[in-house]
Coordinates of C-alpha atoms and ligand atoms in Angstrom, one line a residue:
X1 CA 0.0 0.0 0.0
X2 CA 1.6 3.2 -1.1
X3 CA -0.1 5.0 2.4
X4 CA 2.4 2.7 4.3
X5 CA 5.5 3.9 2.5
X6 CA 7.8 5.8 5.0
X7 CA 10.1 7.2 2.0
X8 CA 9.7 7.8 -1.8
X9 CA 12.1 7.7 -5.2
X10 CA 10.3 8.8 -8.2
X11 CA 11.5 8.5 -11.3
X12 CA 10.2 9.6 -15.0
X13 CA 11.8 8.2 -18.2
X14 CA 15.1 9.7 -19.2
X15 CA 14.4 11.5 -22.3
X16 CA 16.3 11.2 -26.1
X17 CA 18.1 14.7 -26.7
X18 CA 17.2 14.4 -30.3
X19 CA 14.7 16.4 -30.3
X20 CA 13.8 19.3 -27.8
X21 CA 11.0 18.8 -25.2
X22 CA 7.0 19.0 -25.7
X23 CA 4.2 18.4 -24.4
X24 CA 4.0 14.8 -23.6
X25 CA 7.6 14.7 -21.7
X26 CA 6.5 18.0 -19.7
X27 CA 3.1 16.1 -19.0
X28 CA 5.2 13.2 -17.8
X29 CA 7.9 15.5 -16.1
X30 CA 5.2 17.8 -14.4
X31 CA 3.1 14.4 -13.2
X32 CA 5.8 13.2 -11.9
X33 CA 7.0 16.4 -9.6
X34 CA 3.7 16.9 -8.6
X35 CA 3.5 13.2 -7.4
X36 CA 7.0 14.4 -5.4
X37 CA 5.9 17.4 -3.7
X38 CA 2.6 15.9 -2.4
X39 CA 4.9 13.1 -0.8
X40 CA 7.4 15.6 0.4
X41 CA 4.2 17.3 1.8
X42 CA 3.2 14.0 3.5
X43 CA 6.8 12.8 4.2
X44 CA 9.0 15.7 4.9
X45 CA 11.4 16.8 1.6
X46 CA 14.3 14.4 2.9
X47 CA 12.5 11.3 2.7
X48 CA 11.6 12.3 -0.9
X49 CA 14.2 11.6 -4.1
X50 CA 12.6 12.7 -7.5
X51 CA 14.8 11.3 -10.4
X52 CA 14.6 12.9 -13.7
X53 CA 17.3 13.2 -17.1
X54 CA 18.0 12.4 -20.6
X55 CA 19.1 9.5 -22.4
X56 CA 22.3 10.1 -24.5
X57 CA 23.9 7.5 -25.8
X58 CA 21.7 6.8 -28.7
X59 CA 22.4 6.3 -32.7
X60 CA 19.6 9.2 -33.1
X61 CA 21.8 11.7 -31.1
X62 CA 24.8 11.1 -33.4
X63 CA 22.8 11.6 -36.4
X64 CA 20.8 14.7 -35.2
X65 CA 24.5 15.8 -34.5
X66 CA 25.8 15.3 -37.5
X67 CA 22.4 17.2 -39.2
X68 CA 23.2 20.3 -37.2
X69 CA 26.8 20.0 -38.2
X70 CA 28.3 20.1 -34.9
X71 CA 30.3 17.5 -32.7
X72 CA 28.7 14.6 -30.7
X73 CA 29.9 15.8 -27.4
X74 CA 29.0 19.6 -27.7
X75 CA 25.7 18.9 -28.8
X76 CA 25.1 16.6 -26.3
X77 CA 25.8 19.1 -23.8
X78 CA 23.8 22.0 -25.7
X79 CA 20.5 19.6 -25.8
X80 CA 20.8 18.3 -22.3
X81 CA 21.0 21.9 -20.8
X82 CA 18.0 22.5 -22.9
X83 CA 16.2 19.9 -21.2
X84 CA 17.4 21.1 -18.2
X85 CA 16.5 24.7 -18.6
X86 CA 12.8 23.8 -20.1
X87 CA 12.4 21.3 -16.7
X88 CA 13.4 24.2 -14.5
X89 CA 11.8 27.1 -16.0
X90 CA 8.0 25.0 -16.1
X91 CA 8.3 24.6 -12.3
X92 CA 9.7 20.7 -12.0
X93 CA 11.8 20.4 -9.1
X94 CA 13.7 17.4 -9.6
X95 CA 16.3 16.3 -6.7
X96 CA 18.2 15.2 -9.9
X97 CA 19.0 15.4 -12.8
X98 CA 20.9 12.2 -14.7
X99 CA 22.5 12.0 -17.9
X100 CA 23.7 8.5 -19.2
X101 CA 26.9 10.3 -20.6
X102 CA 28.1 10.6 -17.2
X103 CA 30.9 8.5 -15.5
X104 CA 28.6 7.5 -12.6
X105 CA 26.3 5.7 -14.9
X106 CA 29.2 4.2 -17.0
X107 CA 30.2 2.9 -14.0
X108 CA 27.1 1.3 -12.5
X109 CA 26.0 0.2 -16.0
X110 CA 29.3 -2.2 -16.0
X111 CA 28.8 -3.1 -12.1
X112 CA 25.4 -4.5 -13.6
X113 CA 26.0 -6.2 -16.2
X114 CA 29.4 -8.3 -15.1
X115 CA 26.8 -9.3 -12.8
X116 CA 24.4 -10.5 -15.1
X117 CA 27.7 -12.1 -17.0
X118 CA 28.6 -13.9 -14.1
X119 CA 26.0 -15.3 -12.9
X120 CA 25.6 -16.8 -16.4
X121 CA 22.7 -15.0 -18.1
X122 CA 25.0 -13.3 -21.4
X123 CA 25.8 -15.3 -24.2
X124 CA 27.5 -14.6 -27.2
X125 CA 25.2 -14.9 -30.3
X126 CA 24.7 -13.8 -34.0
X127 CA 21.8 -11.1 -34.5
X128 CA 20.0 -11.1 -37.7
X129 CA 16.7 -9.0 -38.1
X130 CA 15.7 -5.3 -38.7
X131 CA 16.6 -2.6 -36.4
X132 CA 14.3 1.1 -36.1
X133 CA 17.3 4.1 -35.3
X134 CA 13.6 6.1 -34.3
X135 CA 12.7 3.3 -31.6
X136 CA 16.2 2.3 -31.1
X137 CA 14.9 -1.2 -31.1
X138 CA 14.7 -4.7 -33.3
X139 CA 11.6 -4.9 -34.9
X140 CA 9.9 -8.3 -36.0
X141 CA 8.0 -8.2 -39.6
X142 CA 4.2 -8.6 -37.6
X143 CA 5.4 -5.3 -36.4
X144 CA 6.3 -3.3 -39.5
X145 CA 3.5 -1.6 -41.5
X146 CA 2.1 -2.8 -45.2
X147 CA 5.2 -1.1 -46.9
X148 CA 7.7 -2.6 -44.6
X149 CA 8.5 0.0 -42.6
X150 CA 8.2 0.8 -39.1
X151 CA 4.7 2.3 -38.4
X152 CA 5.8 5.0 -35.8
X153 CA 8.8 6.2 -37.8
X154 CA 7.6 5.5 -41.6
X155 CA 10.8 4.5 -42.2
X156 CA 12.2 0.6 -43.3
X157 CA 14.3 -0.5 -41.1
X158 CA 17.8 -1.4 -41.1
X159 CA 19.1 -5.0 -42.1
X160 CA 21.3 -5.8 -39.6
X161 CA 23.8 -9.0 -39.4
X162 CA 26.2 -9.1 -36.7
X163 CA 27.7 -10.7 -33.1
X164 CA 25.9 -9.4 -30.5
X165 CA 25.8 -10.2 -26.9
X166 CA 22.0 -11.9 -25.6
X167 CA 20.2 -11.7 -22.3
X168 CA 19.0 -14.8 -21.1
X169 CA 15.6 -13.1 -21.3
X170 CA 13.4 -16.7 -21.7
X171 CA 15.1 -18.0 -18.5
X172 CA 13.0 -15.1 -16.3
X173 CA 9.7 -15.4 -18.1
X174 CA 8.2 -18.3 -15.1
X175 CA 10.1 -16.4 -12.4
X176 CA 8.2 -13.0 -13.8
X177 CA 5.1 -14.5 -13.8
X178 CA 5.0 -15.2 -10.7
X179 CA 6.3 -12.2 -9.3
X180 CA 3.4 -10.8 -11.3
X181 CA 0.9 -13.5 -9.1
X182 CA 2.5 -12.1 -6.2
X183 CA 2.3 -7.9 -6.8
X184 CA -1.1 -7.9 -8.2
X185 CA -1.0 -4.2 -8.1
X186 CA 2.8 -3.9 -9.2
X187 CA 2.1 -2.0 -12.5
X188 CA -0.9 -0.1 -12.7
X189 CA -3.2 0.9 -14.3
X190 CA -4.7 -2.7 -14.6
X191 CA -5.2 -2.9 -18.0
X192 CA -1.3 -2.2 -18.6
X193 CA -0.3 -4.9 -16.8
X194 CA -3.2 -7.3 -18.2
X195 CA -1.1 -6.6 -21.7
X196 CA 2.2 -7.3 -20.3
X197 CA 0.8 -10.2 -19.1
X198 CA -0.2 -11.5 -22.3
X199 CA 3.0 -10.6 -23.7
X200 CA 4.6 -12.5 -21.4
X201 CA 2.6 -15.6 -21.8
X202 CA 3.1 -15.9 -25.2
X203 CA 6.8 -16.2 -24.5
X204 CA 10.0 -14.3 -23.9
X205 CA 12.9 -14.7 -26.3
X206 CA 16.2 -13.9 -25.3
X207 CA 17.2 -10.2 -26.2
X208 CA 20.4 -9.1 -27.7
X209 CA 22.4 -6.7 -25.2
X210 CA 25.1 -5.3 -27.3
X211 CA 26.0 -3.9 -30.4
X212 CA 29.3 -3.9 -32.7
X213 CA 30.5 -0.5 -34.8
X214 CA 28.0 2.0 -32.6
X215 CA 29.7 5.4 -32.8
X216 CA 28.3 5.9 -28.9
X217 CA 27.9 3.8 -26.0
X218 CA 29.0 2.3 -22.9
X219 CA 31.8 -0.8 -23.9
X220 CA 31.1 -3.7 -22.1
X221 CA 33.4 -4.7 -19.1
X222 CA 34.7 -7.8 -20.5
X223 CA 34.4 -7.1 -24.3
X224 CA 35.1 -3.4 -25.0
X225 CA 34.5 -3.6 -28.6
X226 CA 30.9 -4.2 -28.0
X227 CA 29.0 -1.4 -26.6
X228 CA 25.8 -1.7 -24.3
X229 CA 22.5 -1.2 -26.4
X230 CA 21.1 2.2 -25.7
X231 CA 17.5 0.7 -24.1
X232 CA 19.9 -2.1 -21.8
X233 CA 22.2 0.7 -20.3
X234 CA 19.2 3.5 -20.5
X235 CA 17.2 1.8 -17.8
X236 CA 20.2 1.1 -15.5
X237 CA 20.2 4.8 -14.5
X238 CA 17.7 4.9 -11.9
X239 CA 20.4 2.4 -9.9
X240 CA 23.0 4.6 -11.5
X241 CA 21.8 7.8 -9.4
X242 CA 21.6 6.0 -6.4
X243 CA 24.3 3.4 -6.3
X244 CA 27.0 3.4 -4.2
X245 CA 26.1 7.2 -2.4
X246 CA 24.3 8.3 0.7
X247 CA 20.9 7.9 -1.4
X248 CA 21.0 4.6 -1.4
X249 CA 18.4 3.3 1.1
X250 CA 15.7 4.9 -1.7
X251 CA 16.1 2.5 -3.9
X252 CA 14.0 0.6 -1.9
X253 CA 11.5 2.5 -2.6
X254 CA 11.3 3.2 -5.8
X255 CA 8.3 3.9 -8.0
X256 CA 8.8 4.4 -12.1
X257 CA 6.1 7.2 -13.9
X258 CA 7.0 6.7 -17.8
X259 CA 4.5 6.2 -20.6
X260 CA 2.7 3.1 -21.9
X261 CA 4.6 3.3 -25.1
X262 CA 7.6 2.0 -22.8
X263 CA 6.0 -0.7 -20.4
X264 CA 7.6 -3.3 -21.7
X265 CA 11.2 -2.7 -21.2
X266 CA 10.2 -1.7 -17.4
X267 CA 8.0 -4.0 -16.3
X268 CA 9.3 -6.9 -18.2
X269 CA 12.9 -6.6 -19.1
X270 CA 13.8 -4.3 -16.3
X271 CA 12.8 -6.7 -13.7
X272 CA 14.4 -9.6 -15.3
X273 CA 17.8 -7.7 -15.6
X274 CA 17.2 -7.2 -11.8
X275 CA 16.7 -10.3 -10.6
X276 CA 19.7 -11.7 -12.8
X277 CA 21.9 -8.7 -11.1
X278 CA 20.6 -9.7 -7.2
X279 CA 19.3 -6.1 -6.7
X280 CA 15.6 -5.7 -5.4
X281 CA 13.2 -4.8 -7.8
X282 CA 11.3 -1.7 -7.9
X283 CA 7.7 -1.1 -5.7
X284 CA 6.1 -0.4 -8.9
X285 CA 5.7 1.2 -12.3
X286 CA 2.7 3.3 -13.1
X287 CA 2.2 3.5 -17.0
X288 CA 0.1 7.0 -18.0
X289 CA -1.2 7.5 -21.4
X290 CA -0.8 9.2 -24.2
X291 CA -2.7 12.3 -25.3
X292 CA -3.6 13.8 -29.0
X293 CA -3.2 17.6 -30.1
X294 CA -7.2 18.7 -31.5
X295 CA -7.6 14.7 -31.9
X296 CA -4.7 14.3 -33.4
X297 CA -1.2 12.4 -32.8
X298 CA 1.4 15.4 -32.4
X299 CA 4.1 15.3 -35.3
X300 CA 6.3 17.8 -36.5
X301 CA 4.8 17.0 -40.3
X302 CA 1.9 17.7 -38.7
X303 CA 3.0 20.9 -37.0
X304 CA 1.1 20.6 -34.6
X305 CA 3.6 19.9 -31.6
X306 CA 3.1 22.2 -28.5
X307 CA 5.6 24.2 -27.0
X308 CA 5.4 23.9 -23.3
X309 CA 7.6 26.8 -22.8
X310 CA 5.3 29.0 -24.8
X311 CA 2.6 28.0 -22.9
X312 CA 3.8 28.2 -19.9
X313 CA 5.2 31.5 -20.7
X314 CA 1.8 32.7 -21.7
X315 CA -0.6 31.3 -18.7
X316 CA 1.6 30.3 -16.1
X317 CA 3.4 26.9 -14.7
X318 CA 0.7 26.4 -12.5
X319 CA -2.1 26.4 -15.5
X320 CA 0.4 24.8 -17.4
X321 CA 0.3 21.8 -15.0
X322 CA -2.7 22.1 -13.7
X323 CA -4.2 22.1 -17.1
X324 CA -2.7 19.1 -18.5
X325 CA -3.4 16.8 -15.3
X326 CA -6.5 17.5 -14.9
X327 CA -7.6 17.4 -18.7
X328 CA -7.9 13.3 -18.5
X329 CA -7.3 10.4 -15.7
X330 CA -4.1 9.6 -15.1
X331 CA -3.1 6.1 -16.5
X332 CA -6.1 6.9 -19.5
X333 CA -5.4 8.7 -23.1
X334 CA -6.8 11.9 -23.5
X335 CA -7.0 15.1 -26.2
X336 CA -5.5 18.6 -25.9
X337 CA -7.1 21.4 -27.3
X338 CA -6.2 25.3 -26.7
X339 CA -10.0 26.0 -27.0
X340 CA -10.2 23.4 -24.0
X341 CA -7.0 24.9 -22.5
X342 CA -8.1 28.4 -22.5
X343 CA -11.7 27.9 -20.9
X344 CA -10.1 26.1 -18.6
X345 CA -7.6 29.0 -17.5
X346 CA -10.8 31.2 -17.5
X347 CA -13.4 29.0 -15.6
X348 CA -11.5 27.0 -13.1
X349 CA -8.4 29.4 -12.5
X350 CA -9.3 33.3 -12.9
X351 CA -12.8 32.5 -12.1
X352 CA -13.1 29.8 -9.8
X353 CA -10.1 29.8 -7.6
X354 CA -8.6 33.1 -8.3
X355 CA -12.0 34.9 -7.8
X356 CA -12.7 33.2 -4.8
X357 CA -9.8 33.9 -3.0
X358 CA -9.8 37.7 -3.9
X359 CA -13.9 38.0 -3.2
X360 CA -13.4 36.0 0.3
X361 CA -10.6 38.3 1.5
X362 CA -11.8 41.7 0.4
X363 CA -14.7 41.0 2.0
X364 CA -13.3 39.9 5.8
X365 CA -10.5 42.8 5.3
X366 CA -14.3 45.1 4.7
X367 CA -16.2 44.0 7.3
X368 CA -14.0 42.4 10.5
X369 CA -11.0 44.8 9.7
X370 CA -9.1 41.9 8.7
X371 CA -9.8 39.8 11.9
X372 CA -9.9 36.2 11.7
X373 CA -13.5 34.9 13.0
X374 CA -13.5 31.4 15.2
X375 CA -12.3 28.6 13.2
X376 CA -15.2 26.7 11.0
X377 CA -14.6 22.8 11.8
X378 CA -15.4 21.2 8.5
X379 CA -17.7 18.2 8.3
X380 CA -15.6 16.7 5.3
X381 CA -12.1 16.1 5.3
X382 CA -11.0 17.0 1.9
X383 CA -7.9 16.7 2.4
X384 CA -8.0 13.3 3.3
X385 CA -9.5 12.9 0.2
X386 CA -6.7 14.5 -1.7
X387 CA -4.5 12.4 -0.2
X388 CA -5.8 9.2 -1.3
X389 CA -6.4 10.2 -4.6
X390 CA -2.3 11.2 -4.5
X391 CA -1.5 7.9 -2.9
X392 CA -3.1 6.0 -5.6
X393 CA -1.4 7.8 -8.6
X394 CA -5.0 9.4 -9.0
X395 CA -3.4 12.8 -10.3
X396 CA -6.7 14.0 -12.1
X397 CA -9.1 12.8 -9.2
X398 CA -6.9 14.5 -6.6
X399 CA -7.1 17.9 -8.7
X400 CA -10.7 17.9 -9.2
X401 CA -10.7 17.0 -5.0
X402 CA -9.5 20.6 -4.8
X403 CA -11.8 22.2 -7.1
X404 CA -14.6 20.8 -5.6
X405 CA -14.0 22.9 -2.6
X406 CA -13.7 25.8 -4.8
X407 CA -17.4 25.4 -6.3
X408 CA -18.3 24.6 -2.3
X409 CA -16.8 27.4 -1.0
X410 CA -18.5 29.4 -4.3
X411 CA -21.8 28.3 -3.9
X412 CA -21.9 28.8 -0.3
X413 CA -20.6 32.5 -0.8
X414 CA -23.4 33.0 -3.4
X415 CA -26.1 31.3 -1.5
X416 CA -25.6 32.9 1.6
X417 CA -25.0 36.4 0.3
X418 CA -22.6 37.1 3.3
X419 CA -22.1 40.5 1.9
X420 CA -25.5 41.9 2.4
X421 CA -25.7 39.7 5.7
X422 CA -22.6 41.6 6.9
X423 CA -24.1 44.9 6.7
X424 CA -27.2 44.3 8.4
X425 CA -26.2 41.4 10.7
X426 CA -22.2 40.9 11.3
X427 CA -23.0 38.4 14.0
X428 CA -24.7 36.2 12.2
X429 CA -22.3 36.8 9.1
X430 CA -18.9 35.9 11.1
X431 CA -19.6 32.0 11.2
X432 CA -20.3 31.8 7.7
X433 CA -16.4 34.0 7.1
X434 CA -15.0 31.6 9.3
X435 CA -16.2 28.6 7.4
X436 CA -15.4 30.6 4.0
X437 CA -12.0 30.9 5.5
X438 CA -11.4 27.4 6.0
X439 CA -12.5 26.2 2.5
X440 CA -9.8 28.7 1.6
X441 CA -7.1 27.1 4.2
X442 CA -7.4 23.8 2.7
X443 CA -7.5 24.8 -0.7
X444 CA -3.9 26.7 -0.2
X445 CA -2.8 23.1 1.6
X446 CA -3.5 21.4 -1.5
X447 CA -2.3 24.3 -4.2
X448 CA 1.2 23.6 -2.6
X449 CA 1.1 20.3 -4.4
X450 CA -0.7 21.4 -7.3
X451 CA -0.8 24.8 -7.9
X452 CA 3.0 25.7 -6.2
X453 CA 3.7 28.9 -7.7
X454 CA 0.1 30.2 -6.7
X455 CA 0.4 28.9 -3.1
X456 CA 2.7 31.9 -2.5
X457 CA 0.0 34.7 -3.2
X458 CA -2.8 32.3 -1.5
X459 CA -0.2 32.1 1.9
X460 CA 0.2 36.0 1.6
X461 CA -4.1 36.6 1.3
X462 CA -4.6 33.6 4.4
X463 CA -2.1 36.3 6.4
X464 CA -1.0 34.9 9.6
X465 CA -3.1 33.5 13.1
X466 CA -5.1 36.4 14.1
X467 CA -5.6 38.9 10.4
X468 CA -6.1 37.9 6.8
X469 CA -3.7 39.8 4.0
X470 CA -4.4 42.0 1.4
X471 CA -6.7 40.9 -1.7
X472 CA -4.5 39.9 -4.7
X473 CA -5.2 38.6 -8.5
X474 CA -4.2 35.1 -8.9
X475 CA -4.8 34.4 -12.4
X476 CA -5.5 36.6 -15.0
X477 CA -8.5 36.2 -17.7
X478 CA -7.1 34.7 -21.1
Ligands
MSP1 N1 14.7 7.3 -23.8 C1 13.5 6.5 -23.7 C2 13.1 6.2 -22.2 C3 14.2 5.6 -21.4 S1 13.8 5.3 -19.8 C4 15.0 4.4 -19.2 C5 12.3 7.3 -24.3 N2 12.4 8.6 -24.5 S2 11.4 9.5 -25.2 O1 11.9 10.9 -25.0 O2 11.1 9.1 -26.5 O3 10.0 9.5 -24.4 C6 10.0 9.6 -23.0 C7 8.6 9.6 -22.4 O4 7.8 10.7 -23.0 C8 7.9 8.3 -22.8 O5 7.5 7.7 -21.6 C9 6.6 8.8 -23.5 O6 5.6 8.1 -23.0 C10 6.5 10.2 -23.1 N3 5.8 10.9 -24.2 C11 6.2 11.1 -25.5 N4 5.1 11.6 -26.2 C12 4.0 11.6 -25.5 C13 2.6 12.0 -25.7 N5 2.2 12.5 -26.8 N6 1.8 11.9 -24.6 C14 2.2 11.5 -23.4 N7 3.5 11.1 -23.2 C15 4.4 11.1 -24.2 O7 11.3 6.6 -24.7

């Protein structure tokens, strides 16, 4: 049960620096750090480690190089900082930030996989079969599209015909199946992990590890003129940040955010390459969704890819977030419209939360001089309700939690008309403050999850134990 956990390491995918970010790695980024600052909030900041980074040693990064005319290394550099900067600047505050280029995860990568070597489970082989640069994977013929080419990247294939060095990936598939039996609610959401097993069930072949004449890579321990494949090494960096430093007891306690497109490398050859290393496995992987631009898949032919820093930079991190978590469940596929977007900022933001707070404090600064009337003791715990939502990976659900105090605390304003009350009756009127009040405490207790850049102006208005602040703007109209 994720209530019982007493520490938490989250981690979202490391991402290729082929391409700069948009709006599905800041939706997985952003999900991510808020999943992190409500455990902080629940925890305490040190029991929390929030993992986040880029994944560099990759054929694509050599040839998007080579496209821009500029070195491998420099550019490397240039796009991770680019990741970087987009990852701060939208709010996501990672504890940090790995790149598989470093010598801390060429290290742990090779502590890995001599283990997997010696306890027998790498075998020299001959690979033959088609290999996607795009996927940076092997793809079968039932996988490739009417033309023969791969169906994400429209692209054939390369024929590829060389020694490679195989994981003893069919040896795991009983041992994975019943760890599956045993973690019923190891990957969510269900469905995911219905597929996976399916996948598994049909069999597990053993998967080729290494690759001869890459231009990038990790060599491997014992045969240097082999380098790691990218997807092998990639997923050893969530040890890699870890291993062998004062972080260490959180690996215990990991959970791994990344996107259904990727579920089977981490919840069915990640596991496997754990068990054959002796390290514990993760607590669990939770596999979100993927989610169209105006119904439709985002593609640069398409133009259609959206700039996170652009909107951001236009509404705000906190409408930024807010407005892609809560546009569809977490773990579901969705659709992202600026029509949608932009109501959304409007309705829920400027005129539901902002308003609110503003209408609230005016009006107790107006009539009790600021004072703060008796505290209201709710019926509901809200928060409580938050918090399970959080717990259970229930980003959306937790979100609209905190908006359904904001239409409370709205309607109860409205119905009760405090601000005629007040004029004629302030007695009756300062019970009514006090519960307005504590809709709005609440709400600020979950905005410093949610809405964190907000939460400042919200802590200003809430003032301190005895007065309220000033009345400020929020969010402005779109
Ligand atoms: N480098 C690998 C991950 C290695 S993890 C050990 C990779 N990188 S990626 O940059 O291609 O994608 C990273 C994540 O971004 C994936 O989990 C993917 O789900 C997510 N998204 C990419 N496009 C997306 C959408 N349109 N919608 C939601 N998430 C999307 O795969």
């Amino acid at each position: 049960m994720a209530s019982m956990n007493k520490q938490m390491y989250l981690t979202t995918p490391i991402y290729y620096v082929n391409a700069v970010p948009h709006i599905g790695s800041a939706y997985c980024t952003l999900a991510t750090d808020t999943l992190a600052r409500f455990w902080r909030a629940k925890l305490g900041p040190e029991k929390v480690h929030f993992l986040t980074g880029t994944d560099e040693n990759s054929q694509k990064t050599v040839e998007a190089a080579q496209k821009e005319g500029q070195a491998v290394g420099p550019y490397l550099d240039a796009m991770a900082a680019r990741w970087r900067e987009t990852f701060d600047t939208i709010g996501v505050a990672y504890d940090d930030f790995i790149r598989t280029t470093e010598k801390r995860h060429h290290h742990t990568v090779g502590v890995v996989l001599q283990k997997m070597y010696d306890r027998g489970d790498i075998y020299k082989g001959k690979y033959v079969g088609k290999y996607c640069v795009g996927c940076e994977t092997f793809l079968k013929d039932s996988e490739l599209d009417e033309n023969g080419h791969c169906p994400a990247h429209k692209k054939a294939p390369k024929e590829i015909e060389e020694e490679n060095y195989f994981f003893k990936l069919s040896a795991y598939q009983d041992k994975l199946l019943k760890f599956y039996e045993d973690n019923p609610a190891w990957v969510q959401p269900e469905s995911r992990r219905n597929e996976l097993l399916n996948f598994m069930k049909s069999g597990l072949e053993d998967l080729s590890i290494s690759r001869e004449n890459c231009e990038i890579g990790i060599p491997l321990p014992w045969d240097p003129s082999h380098k790691v494949y990218v997807w092998t090494e990639a997923l050893i960096n969530y040890v890699s940040a870890v291993y062998d430093t004062e972080k260490a007891h959180f690996w215990e306690s990991v959970y791994h955010i990344v996107g259904k497109d990727i579920t089977r490398f981490h919840c069915v050859i990640w596991p496997a390459m754990l068990m054959s290393a002796d390290i514990t496995l993760p607590k669990g992987v939770f596999a979100h969704g993927f989610f169209t631009v105006n119904g439709h898949k985002m593609s640069k032919s398409l133009g259609n890819v959206v700039d996170p820093l652009e909107l951001a930079g236009k509404f705000g991190n906190d409408a930024l977030r807010v407005g892609l978590l809560s546009s569809f469940e977490f773990g579901g596929d969705g659709d992202f419209s600026r029509d949608n977007f932009d109501q959304f900022c409007n309705a829920k933001l400027a005129s539901g939360v902002g308003n609110l707070f503003n209408r609230v404090i005016v009006l107790v600064n107006k009539f009790l001089e600021g004072q703060k009337p008796e505290v209201f003791k709710m019926k509901k715990d809200y928060y409580a309700q938050f918090s399970h939502h959080m717990e259970h990976f229930q980003i959306k659900a937790a979100i609209d939690t905190m908006f359904e105090v904001v239409d409370k605390a709205n309607e109860r304003l409205n119905q009760t008309e405090v601000w005629k009350l007040a004029k004629t009756d302030l007695k009756a009127a300062e019970p009514i403050f006090a519960e307005l009040l504590s809709y709005l405490e609440v709400i600020a207790k979950m905005a410093h999850v949610v809405l964190p850049e907000s939460v400042e102006g919200m802590t200003r208005m809430l003032g301190d134990n005895t007065k309220v602040g000033e009345g400020e703007i929020l969010f402005e109209r779109v």
